[in-house]
Every structure is written in structure tokens, then in C-alpha cells.
Short mmCIF file of C-alpha atoms and ligand atoms in Angstrom, two decimals:
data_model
loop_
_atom_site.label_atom_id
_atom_site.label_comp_id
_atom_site.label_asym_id
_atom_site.label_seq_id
_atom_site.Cartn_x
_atom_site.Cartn_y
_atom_site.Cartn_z
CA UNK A 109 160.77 24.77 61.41
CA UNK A 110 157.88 25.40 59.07
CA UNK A 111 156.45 21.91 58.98
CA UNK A 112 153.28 22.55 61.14
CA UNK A 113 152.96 18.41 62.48
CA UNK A 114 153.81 20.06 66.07
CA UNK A 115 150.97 22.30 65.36
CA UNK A 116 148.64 19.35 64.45
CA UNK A 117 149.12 17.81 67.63
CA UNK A 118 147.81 20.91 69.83
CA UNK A 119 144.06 19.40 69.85
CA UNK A 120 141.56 17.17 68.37
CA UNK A 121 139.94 20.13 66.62
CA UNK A 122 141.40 23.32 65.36
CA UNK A 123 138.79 25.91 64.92
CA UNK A 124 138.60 27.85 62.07
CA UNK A 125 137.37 31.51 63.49
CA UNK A 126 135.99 34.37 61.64
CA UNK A 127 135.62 37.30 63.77
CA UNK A 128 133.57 40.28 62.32
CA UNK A 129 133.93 42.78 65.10
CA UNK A 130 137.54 42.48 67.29
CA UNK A 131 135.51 43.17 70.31
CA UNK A 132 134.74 39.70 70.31
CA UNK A 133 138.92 38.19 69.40
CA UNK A 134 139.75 38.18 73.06
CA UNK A 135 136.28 36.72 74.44
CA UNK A 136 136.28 33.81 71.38
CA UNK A 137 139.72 32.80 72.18
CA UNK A 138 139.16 32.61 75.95
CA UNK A 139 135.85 30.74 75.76
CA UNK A 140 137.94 28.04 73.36
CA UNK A 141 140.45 28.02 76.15
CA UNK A 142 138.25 27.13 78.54
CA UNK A 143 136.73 24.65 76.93
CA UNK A 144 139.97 22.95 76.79
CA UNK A 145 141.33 24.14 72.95
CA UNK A 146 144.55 25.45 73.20
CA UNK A 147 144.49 26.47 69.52
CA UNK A 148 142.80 28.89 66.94
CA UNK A 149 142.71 29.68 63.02
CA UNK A 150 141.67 32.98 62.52
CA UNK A 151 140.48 33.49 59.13
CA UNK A 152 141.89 36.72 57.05
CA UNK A 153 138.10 37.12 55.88
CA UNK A 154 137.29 40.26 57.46
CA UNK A 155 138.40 43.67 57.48
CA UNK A 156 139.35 43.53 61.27
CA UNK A 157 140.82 40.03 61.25
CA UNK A 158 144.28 41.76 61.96
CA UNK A 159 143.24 43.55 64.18
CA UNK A 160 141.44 40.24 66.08
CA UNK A 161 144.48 38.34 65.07
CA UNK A 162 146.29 41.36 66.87
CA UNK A 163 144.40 41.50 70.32
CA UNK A 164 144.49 37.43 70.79
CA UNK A 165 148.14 37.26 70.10
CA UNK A 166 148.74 39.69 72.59
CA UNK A 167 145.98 39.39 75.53
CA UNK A 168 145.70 35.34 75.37
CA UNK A 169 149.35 33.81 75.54
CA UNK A 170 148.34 30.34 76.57
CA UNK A 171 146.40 29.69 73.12
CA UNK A 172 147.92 29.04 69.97
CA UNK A 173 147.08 31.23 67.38
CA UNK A 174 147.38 31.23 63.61
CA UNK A 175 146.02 33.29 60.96
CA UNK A 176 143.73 31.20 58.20
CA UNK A 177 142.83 31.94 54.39
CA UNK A 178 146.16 33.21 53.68
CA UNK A 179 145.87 33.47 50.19
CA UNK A 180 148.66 35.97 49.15
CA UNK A 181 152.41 36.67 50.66
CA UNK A 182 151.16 40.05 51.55
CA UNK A 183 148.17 38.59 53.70
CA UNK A 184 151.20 36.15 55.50
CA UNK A 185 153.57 39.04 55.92
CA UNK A 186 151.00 41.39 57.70
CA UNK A 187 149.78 38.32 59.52
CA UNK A 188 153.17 37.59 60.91
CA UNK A 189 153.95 41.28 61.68
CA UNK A 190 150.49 40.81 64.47
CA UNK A 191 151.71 38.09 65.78
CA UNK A 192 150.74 34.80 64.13
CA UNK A 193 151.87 31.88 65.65
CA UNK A 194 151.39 29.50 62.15
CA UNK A 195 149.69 30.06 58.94
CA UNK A 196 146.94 28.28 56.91
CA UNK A 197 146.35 28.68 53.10
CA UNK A 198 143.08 26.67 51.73
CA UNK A 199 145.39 25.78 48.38
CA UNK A 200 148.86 25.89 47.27
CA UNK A 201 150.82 28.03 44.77
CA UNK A 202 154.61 27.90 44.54
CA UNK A 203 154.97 31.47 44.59
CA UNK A 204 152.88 31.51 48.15
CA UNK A 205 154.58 28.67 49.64
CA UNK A 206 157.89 29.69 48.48
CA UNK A 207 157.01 32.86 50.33
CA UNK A 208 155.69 31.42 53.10
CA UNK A 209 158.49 28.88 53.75
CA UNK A 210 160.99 32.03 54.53
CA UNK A 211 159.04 33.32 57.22
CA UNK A 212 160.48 30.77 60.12
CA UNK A 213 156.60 29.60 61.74
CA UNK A 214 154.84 26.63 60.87
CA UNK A 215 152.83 26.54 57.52
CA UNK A 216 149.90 24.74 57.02
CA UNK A 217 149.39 24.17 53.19
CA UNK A 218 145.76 23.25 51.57
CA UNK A 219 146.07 20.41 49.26
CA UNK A 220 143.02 18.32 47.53
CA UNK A 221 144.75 16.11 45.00
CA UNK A 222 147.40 13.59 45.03
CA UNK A 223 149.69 15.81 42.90
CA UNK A 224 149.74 18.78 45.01
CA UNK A 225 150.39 16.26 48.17
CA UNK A 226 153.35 15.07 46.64
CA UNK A 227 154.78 19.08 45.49
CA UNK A 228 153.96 19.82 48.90
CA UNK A 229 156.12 16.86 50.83
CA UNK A 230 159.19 17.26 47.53
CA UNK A 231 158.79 21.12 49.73
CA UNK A 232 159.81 19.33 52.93
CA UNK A 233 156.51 19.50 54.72
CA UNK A 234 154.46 16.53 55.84
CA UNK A 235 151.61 18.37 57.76
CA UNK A 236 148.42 19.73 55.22
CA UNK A 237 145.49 20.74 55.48
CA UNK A 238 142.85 18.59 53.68
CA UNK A 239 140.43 20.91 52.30
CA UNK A 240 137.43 20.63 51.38
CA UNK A 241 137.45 17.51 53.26
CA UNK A 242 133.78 16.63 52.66
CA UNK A 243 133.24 17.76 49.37
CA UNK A 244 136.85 16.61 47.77
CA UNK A 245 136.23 13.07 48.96
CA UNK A 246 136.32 12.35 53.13
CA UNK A 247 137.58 9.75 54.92
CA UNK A 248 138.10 7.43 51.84
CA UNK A 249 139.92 9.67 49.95
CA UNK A 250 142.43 10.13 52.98
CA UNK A 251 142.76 6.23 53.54
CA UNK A 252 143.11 5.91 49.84
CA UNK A 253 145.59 7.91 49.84
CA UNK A 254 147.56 6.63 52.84
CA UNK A 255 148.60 3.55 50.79
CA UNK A 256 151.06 4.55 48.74
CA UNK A 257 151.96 8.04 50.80
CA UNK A 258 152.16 7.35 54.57
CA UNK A 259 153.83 10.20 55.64
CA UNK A 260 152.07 12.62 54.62
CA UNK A 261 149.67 14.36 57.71
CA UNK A 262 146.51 15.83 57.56
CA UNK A 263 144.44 18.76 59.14
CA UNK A 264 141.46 17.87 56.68
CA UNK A 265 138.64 20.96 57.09
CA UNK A 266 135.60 22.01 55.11
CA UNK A 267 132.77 20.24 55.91
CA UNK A 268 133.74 19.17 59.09
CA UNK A 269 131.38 18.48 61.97
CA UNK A 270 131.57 16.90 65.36
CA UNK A 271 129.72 13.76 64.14
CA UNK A 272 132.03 13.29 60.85
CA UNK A 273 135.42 14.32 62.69
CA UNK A 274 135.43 10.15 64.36
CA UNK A 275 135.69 8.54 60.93
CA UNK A 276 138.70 11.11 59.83
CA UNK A 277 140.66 11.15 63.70
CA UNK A 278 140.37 7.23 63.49
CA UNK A 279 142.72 7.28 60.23
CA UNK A 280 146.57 6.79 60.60
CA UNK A 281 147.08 10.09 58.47
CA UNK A 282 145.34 12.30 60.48
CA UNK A 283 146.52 14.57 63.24
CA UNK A 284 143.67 16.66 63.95
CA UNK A 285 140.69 18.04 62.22
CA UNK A 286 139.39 21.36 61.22
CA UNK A 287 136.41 23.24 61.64
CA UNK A 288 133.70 26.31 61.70
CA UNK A 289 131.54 24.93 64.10
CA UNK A 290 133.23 25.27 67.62
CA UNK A 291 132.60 29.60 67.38
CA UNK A 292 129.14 29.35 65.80
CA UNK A 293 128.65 33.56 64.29
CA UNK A 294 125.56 33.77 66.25
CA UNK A 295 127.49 32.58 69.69
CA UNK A 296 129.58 35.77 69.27
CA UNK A 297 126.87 38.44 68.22
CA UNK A 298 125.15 37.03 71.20
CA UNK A 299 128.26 37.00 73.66
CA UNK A 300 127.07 33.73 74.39
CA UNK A 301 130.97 32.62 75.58
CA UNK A 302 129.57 29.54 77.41
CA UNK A 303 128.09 28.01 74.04
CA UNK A 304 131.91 28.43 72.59
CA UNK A 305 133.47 26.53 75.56
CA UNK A 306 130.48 23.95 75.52
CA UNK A 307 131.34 23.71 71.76
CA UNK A 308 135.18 23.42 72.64
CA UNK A 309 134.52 20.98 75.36
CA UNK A 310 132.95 18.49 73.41
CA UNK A 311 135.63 18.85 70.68
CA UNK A 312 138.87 18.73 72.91
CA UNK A 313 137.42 15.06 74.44
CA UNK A 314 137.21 13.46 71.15
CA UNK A 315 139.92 10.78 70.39
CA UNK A 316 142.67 11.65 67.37
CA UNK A 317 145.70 10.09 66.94
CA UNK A 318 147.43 12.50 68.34
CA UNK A 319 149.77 10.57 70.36
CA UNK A 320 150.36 7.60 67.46
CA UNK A 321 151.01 10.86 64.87
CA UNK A 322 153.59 12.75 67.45
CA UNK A 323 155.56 9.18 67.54
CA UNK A 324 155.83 10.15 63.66
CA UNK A 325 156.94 13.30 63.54
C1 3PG B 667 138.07 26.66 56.29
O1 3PG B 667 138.46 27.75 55.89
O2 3PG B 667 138.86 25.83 56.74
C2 3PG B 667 136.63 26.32 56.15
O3 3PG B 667 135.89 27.41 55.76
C3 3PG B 667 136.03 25.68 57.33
O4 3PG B 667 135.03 24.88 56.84
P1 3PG B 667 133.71 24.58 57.66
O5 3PG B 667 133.00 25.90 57.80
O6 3PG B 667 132.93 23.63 56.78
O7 3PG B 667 134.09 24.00 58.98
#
């Protein structure tokens, strides 16, 4: 089933994880854990991020993980091959989601207008990522466009931050949100794992609509 609402309703927050050194995959994705997030994006934006997306897939089986940025049906295939779980582009082109729609996991698409909303449900998914949330238009933009297109779900990300993610998880069309902030870069080049699942904590006890959404889908 690539529609990724089932993925949406994992937690609150999904964070969106770039790992510069794979030393730190396995560490990142347990501190999350403990904090109580059962799921992680893991950007393509390094060299190593296959190798990252590699160790968590195999060494942390209770989280969810999914590779991030794909940009390019090469980037999804080699992502898949290590193990991805789902995948998450920021934007849409048919010849990526064509692709991506063949390889049997959830796909997480990246819309920002109403247009590519609609190409993206006449595809047969509902679940999207929003991005950039912030800059493209927030919360209003979402309600707005909840009117005349209810069923389509969001993951919206970019911009993102524990005080802004109320206003969006309070909306009917949104699952979950995404963000950065939960694996700060300095966290990890510190091994500071306790500021990850402090980060984590707070995140997994705010309130989505996680339970009105999954009656949806
Ligand atoms: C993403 O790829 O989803 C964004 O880079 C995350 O945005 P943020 O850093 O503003 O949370």
C-alpha cells in the first residue's frame, strides 16, 4: 500500500534526521525511542546517510524508519535496497512518483500548492507532506485548503517547531507534523543522547489528531 496515512499516525512528530557521521544512526534512533518516537526520516543529505539509514534499519527494529529528501528514483531505489521502511520527497515530479509508486512501501509526497494536491490524490494517495509549511503559508493555508479537499492528509514540515506544531495538530487535515528540531546537530557531535529523548519526550506528548485521522483512513 503506498499511501503513507498509516505512517502519519506513528507519532505527533516525525523527525526529520540528518546524520553526518553513521556512528551516531544507531545512538539518534535509540535516544528518539526512548523518548517515546517510534518513527524517523532520515534525510539522503549526506554521504553516509545509507549507510545510517543502513545501521538503524538493521540494529533498531522497534522504530520506524524512512529515508527523507528523496529527490531522484535512484536515491529511492538504493534507499529501499538498506532497508527503508517509507519514503519522503520535499516535491513531486511524475516521473519520481511514478517510480516511487512501484516500489510496494509507503510514499510520502511533498506538495505546496493546490494543484499538485489534487495530481497527487488523482495518484491514489491521500497522505503528503506539507512542505515548507511555514514559509508556503501555515496553518491557514492548510484550513483553507480543507474546504473544498477534505481528504487530503498532511505531514506539513519546514519550519516546524514545538511551539507552532499546536496550531497545525489542532486542524482536521493533519496527521502529524514534521521536523529538524527533535536531533538538534550539536546533540549528536556532543553524544548528548539524553537532550534527543528530552527533545522526543516533549514531542511524543503533544496532542494530534491522530486518533480522529486513523477513523479516516
Ligand atoms: C525537511 O526536509 O523536512 C526540512 O528540512 C525540515 O525542516 P525544519 O528543519 O525547518 O524542521
Amino acid at each position: 500500500m503506498a499511501d503513507a496515512s498509516r505512517v502519519l499516525q506513528v507519532s505527533p512528530v516525525i523527525p526529520v534526521v540528518t546524520i553526518a557521521d553513521p556512528q551516531h544512526a544507531v545512538p539518534v534512533a535509540r535516544a528518539l525511542l526512548d523518548g517515546g518516537v517510534g518513527i524517523i526520516e532520515l534525510t539522503l543529505r549526506t554521504d553516509s546517510a545509507l549507510e545510517s539509514l543502513k545501521r538503524i534499519a538493521n540494529e533498531v527494529p522497534d522504530i520506524l524508519v524512512g529515508a527523507g529528501t528523496v529527490l531522484t528514483p535512484r536515491q529511492a531505489d538504493a534507499a529501499v535496497a538498506v532497508g527503508a521502511q517509507f519514503l519522503v520527497s520535499p516535491g513531486v515530479t511524475p516521473g519520481l512518483l511514478d517510480h516511487m509508486l512501484q516500489l510496494n512501501i509507503p510514499v510520502l509526497p511533498g506538495v505546496a500548492t493546490v494543484g499538485e494536491v489534487m495530481a497527487v490524490l488523482e495518484r491514489g494517495l491521500k497522505a503528503m507532506k506539507f512542505f515548507p509549511a511555514g514559509p508556503a503559508g501555515g496553518p491557514d493555508y492548510l484550513a483553507a485548503i480543507g474546504a473544498p479537499i477534505p481528504e487530503a492528509l498532511f505531514c506539513p514540515t519546514g519550519g516546524v517547531s514545538l511551539e507552532s506544531a499546536p496550531a497545525y495538530l489542532s486542524l482536521a487535515n493533519v496527521s502529524c507534523v514534521g521536523g529538524s528540531w527533535l536531533a538538534p546537530r550539536a546533540a549528536m557531535e556532543n553524544d548528548d543522547w539524553e537532550q534527543i529523548t528530552n527533545l522526543a519526550g516533549e514531542a511524543s506528548k503533544l496532542s494530534g489528531n491522530q486518533v480522529n485521522n486513523a477513523s479516516r483512513s
